PDB file of C-alpha atoms in Angstrom:
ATOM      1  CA  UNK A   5      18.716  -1.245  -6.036  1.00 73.00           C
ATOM      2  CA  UNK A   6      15.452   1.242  -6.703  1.00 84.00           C
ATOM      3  CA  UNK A   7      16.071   4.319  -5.573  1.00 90.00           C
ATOM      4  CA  UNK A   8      13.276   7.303  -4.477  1.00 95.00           C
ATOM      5  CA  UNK A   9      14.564  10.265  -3.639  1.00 96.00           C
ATOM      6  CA  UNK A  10      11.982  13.411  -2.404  1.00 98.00           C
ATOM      7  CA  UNK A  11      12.466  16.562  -1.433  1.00 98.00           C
ATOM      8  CA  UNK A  12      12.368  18.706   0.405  1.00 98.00           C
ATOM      9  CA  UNK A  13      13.099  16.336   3.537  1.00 97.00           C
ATOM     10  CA  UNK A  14      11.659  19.193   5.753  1.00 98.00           C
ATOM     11  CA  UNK A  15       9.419  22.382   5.294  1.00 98.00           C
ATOM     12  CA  UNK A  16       7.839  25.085   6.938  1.00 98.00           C
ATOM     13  CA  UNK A  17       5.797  27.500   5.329  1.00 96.00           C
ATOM     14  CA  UNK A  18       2.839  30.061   6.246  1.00 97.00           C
ATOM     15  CA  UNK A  19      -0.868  29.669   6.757  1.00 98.00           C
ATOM     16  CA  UNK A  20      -2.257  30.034   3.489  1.00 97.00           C
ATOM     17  CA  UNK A  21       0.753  29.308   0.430  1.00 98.00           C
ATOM     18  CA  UNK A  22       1.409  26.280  -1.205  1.00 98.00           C
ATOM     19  CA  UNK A  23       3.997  23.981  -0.910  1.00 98.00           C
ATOM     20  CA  UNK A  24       5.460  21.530  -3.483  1.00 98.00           C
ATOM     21  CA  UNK A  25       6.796  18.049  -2.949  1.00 98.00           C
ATOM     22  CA  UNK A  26       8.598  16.162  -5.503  1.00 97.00           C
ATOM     23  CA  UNK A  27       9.439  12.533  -5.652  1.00 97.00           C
ATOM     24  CA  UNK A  28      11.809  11.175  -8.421  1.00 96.00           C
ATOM     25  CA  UNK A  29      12.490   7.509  -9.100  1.00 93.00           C
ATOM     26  CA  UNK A  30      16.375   7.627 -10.064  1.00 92.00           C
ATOM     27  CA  UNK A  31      17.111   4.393 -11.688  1.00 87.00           C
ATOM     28  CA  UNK A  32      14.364   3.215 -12.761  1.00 88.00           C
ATOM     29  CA  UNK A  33      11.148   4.461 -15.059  1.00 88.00           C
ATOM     30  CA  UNK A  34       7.829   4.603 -12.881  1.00 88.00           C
ATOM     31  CA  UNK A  35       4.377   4.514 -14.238  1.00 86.00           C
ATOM     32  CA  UNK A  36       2.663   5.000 -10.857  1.00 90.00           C
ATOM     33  CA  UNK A  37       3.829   6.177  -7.531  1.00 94.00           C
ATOM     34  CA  UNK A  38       1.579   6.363  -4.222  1.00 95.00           C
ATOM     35  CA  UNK A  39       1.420   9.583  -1.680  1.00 97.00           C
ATOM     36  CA  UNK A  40       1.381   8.973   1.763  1.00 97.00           C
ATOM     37  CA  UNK A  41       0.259  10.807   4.983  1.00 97.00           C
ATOM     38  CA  UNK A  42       1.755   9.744   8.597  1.00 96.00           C
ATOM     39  CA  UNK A  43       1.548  10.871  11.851  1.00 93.00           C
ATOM     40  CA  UNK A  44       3.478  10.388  15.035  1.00 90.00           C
ATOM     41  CA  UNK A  45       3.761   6.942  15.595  1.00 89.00           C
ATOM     42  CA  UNK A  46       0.950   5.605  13.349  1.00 94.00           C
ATOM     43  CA  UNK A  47       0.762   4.003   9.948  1.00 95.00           C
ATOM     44  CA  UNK A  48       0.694   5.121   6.589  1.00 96.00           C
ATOM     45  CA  UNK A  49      -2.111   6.465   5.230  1.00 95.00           C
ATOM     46  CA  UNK A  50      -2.735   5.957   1.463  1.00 94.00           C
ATOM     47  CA  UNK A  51      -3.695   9.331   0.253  1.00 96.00           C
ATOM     48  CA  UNK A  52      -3.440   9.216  -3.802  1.00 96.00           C
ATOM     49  CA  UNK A  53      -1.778   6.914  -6.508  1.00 94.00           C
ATOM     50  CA  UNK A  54      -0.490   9.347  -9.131  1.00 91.00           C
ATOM     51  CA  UNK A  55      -0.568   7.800 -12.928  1.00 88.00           C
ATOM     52  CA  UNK A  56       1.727   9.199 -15.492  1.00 87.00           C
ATOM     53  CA  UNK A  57       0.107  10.930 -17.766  1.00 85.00           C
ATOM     54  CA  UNK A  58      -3.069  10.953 -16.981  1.00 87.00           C
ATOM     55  CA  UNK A  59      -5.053  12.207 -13.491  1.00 90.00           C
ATOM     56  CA  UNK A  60      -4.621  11.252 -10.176  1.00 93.00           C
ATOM     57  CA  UNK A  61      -6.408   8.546  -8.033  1.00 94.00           C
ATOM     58  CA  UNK A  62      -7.527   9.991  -4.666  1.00 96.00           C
ATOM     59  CA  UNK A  63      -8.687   7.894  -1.672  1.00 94.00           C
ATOM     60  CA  UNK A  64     -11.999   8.729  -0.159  1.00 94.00           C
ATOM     61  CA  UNK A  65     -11.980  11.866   2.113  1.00 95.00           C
ATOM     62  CA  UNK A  66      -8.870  13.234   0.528  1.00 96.00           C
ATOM     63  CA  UNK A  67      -9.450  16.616  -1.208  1.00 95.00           C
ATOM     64  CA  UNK A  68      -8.724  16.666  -4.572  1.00 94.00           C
ATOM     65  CA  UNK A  69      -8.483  20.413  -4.623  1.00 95.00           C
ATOM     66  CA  UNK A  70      -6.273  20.655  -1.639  1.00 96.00           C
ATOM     67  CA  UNK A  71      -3.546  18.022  -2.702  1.00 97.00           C
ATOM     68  CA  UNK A  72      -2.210  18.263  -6.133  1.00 96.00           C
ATOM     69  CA  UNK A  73      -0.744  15.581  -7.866  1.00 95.00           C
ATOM     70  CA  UNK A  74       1.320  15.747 -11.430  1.00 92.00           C
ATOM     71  CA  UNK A  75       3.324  13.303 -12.809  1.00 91.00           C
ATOM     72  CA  UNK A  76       4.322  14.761 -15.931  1.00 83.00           C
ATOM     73  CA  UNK A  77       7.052  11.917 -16.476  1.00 90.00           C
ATOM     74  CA  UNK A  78       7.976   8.375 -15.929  1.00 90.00           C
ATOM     75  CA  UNK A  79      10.357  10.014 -12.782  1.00 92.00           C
ATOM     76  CA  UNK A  80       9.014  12.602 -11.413  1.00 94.00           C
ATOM     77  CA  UNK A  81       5.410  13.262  -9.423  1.00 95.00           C
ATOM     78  CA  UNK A  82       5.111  16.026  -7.597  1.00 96.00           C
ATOM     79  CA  UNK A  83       2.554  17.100  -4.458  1.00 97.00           C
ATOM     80  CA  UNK A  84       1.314  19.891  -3.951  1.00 98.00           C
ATOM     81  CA  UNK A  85      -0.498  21.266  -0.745  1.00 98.00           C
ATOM     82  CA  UNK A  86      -2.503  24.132  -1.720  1.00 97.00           C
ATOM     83  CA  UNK A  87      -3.761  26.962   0.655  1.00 97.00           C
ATOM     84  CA  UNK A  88      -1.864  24.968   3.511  1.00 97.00           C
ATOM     85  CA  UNK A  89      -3.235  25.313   6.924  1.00 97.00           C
ATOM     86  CA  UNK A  90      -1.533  23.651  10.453  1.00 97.00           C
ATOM     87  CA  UNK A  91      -4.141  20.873  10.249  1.00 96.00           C
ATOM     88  CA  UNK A  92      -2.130  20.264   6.949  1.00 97.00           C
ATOM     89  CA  UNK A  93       1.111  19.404   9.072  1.00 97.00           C
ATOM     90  CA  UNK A  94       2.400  16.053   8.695  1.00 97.00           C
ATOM     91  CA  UNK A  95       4.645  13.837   7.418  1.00 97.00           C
ATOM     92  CA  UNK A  96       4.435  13.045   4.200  1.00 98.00           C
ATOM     93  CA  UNK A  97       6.046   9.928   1.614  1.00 98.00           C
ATOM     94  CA  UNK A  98       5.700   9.163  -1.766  1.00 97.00           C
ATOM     95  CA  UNK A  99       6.626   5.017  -2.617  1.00 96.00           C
ATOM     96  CA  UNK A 100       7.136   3.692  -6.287  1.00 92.00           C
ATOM     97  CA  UNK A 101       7.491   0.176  -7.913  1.00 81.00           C
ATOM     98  CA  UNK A 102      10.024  -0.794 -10.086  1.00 76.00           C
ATOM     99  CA  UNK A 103       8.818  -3.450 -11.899  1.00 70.00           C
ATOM    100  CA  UNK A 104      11.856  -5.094 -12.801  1.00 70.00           C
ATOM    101  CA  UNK A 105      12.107  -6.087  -9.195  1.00 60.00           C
ATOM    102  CA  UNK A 106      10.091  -8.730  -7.578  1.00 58.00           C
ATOM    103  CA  UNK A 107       7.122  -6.564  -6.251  1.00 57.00           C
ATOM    104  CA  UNK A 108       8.437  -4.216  -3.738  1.00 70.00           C
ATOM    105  CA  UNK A 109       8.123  -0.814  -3.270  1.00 88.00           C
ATOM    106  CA  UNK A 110      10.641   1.856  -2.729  1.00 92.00           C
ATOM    107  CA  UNK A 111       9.853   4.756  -0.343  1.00 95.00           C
ATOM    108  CA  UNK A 112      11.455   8.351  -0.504  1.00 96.00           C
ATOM    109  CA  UNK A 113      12.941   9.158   2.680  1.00 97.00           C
ATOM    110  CA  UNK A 114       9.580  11.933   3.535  1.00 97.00           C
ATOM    111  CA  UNK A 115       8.874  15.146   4.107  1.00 98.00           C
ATOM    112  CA  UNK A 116       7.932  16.468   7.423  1.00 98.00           C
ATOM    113  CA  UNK A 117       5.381  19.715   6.667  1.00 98.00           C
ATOM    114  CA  UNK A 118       5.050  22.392   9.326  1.00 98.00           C
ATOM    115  CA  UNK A 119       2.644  25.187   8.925  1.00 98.00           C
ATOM    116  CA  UNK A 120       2.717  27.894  11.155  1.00 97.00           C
TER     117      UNK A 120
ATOM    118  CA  UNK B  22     -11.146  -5.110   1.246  1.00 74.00           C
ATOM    119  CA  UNK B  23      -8.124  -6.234   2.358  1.00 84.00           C
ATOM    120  CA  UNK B  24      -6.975  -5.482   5.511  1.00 92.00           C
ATOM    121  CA  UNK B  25      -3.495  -6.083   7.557  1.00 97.00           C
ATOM    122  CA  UNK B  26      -4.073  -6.316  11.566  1.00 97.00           C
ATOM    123  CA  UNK B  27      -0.940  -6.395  13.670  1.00 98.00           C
ATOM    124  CA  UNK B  28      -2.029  -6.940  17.688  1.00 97.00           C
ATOM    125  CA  UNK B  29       1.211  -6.313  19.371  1.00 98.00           C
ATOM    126  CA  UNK B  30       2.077  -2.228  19.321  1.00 97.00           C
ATOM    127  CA  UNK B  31       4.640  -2.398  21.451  1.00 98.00           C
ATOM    128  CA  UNK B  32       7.452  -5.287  21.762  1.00 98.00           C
ATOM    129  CA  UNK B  33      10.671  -5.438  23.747  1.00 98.00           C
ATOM    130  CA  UNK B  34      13.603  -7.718  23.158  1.00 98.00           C
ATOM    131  CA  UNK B  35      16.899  -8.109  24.624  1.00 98.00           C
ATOM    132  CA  UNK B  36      19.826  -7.706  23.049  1.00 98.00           C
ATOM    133  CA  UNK B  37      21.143 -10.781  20.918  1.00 98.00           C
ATOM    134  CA  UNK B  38      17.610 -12.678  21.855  1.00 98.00           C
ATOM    135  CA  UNK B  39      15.010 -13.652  19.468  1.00 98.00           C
ATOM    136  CA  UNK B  40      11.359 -11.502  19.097  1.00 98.00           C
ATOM    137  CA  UNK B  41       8.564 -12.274  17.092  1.00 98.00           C
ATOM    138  CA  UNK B  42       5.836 -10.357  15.374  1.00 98.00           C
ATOM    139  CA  UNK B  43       2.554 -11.044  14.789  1.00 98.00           C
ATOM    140  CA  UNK B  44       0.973  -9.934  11.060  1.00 98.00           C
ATOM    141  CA  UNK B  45      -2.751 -11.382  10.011  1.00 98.00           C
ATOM    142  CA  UNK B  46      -4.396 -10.295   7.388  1.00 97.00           C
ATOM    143  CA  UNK B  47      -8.055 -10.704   5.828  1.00 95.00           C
ATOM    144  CA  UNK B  48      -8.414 -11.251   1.895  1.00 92.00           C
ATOM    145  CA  UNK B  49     -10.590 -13.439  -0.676  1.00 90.00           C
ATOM    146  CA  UNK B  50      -7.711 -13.449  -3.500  1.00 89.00           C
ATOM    147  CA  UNK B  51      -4.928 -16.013  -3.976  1.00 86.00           C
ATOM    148  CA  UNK B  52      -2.212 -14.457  -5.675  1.00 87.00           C
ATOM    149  CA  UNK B  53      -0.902 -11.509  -3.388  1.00 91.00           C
ATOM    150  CA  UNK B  54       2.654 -10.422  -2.128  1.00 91.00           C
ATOM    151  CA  UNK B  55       3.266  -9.630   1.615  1.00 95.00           C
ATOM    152  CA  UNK B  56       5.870  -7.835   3.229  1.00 95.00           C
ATOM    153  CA  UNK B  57       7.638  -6.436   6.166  1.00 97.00           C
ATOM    154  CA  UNK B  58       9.048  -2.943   6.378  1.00 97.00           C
ATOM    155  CA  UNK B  59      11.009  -1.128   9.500  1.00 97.00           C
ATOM    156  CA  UNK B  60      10.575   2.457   9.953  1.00 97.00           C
ATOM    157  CA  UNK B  61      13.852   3.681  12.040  1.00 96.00           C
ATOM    158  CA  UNK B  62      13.758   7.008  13.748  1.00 94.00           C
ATOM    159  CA  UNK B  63      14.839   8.545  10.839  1.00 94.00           C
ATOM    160  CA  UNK B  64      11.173   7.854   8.998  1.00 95.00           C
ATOM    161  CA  UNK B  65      12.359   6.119   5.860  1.00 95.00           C
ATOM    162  CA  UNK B  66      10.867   3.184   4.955  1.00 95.00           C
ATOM    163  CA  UNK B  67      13.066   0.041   4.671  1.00 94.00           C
ATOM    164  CA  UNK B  68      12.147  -3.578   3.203  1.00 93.00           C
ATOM    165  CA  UNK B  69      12.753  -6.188   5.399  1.00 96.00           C
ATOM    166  CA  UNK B  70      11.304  -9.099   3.972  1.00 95.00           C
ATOM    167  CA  UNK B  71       8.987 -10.306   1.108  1.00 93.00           C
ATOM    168  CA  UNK B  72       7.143 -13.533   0.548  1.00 94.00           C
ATOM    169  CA  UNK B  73       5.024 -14.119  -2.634  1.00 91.00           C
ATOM    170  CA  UNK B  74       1.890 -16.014  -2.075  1.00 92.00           C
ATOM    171  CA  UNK B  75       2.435 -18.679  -4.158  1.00 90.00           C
ATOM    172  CA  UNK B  76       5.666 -19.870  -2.779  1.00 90.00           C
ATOM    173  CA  UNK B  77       5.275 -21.914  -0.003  1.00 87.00           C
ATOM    174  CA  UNK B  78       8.753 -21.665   1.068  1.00 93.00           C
ATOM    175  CA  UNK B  79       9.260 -19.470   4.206  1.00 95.00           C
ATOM    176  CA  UNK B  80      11.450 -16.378   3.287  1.00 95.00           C
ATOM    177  CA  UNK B  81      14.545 -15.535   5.030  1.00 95.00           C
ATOM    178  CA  UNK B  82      16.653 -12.714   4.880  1.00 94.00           C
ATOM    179  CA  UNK B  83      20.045 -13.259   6.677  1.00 96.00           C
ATOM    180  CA  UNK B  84      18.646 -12.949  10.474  1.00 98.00           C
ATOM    181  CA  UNK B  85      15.180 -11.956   9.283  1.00 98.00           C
ATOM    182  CA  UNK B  86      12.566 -14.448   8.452  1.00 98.00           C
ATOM    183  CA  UNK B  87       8.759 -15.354   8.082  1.00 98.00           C
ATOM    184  CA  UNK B  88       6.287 -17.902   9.207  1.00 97.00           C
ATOM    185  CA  UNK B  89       3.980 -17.758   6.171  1.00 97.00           C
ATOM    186  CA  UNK B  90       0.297 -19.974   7.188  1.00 96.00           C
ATOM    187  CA  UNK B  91      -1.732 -19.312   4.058  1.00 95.00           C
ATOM    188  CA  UNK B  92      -4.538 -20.568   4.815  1.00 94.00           C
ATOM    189  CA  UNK B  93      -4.479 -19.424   8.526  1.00 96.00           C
ATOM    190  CA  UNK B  94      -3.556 -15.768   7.127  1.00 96.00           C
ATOM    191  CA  UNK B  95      -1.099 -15.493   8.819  1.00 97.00           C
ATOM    192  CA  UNK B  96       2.686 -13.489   8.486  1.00 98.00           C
ATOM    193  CA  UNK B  97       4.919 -13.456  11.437  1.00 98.00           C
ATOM    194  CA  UNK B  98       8.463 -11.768  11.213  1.00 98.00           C
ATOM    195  CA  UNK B  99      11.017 -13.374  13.250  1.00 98.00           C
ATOM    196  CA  UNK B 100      14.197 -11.092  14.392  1.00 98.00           C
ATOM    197  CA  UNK B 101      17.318 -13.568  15.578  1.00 98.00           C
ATOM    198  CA  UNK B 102      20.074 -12.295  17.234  1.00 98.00           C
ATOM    199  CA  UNK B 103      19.063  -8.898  18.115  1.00 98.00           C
ATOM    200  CA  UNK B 104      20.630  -5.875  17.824  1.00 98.00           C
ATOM    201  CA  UNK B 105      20.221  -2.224  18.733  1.00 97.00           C
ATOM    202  CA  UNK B 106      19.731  -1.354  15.190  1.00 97.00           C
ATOM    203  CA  UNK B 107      16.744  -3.589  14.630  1.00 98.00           C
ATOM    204  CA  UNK B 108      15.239  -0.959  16.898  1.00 98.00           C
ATOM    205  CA  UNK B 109      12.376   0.570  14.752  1.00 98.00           C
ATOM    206  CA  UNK B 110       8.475   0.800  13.903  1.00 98.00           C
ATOM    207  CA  UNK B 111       7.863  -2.462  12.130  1.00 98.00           C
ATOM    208  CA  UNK B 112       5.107  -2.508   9.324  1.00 98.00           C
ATOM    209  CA  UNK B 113       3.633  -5.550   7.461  1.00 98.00           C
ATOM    210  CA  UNK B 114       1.699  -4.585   4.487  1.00 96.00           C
ATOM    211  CA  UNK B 115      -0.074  -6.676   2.038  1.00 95.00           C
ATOM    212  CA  UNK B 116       0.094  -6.253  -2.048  1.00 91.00           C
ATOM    213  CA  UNK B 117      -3.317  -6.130  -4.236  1.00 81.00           C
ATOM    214  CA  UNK B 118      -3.883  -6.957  -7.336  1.00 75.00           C
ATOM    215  CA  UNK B 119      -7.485  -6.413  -7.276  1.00 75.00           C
ATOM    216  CA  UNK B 120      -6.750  -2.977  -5.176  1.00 75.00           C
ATOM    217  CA  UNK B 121      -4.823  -1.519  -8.005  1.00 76.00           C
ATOM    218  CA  UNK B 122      -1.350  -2.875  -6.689  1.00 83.00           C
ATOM    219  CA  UNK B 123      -1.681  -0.526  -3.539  1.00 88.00           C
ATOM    220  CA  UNK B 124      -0.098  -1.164  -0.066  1.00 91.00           C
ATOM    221  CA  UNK B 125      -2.003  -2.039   2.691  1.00 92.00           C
ATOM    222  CA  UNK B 126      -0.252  -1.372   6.284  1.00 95.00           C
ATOM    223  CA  UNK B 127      -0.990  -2.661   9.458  1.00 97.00           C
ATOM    224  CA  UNK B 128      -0.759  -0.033  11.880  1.00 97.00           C
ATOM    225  CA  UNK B 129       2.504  -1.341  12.958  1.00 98.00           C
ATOM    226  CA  UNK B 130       4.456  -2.463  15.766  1.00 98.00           C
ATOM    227  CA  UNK B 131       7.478  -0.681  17.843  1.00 98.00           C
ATOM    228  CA  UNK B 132      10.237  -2.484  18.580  1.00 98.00           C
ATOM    229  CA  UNK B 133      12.981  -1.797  21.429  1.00 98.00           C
ATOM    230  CA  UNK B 134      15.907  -3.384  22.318  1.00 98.00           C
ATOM    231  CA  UNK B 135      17.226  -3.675  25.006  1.00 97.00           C
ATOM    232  CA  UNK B 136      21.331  -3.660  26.100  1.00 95.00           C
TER     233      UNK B 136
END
């Protein structure tokens, strides 16, 4: 089956850097993958669909500036938190569709962000 | 805009017993896929089930199935013969066209179970 593998499972890093995500679909090619945000015991929260290629969707109230999205290939987006701050703590998970399947999605197994 | 309301956020089941879970869901298109995923301690997101709109055939998936009421919009997951395992944050989430072919969650439901 599709697999979506991301790392780094778990960061911490200081008030202030950045911190880079990557999700990579490894057997199959994907055109678009979608960033989550979750917190403790709540749902997924849609945050940006990431196009290869071209530039990132972003939901309404996300900040473009403060989450980075590149998906320079048909495997591989990448997140970016810039100028991370704790309010930026979370866990986050990046899904993609293999299209040869029957319209599922396949999640990466998240990464939980702590800044201190 | 589609959205995915699940009622029950907590459920409890005992061990080996059947459990139910309620999924509705509010849309104006006709072709759509829904689904169920489980979220286990361990955060990653697994699918469950999936039903296509179109088919009017319940899906099943070994001791996982649906009650699929189109035009009630409705999505329930049944869970026969429980076990520990099954124990885990249980999503259904709804597949646009129209939105772009984004998810849309409900905000879930825990399920324990019980020994």
């Amino acid at each position: 089956g599709a697999v979506v593998s991301q790392h780094p499972s778990r960061v911490i890093c200081k008030s202030g850097t950045s911190v880079k995500i990557e999700c990579r679909s490894l057997d199959f090619q994907a055109t678009t993958m979608f960033w989550y945000r979750q917190f403790p015991k709540q749902s997924l929260m849609l945050m940006a669909t990431s196009n290869e290629g071209s530039k990132a969707t972003y939901e309404q109230g996300v900040e473009k500036d403060k989450f980075l999205i590149n998906h320079a290939s048909l495997t591989l987006s990448t997140l970016t938190v810039t100028s991370a701050h704790p309010e930026d703590s979370s866990f986050y998970i990046c899904s993609a569709r293999d299209v040869r399947g029957l319209g599922g999605y396949t999640f990466g197994s998240g990464t939980r962000l702590t800044v201190v | 805009a589609q959205t995915v309301t699940q009622s029950q956020p907590e459920m409890s089941v005992q061990e080996a017993e059947t459990v139910t879970l309620s999924c509705t869901y509010d849309t104006s298109e006709s072709d759509y896929y829904l689904f169920w995923y489980k979220q286990p301690p361990s955060r990653q997101m697994i699918l469950v089930i999936r039903q296509e709109a179109y088919k009017q055939q319940n899906a099943t998936e070994n001791r996982f199935s649906v009650n699929f009421q189109k035009a009630a919009k409705s999505f329930s997951l049944k869970i026969s013969d429980s076990q520990l395992g099954d124990a885990a944050m249980y999503f259904c989430a709804y597949l646009s066209r129209e939105y772009g072919n984004k998810l849309v969650f409900g905000a879930g439901t825990i399920l324990r179970v019980k020994s």
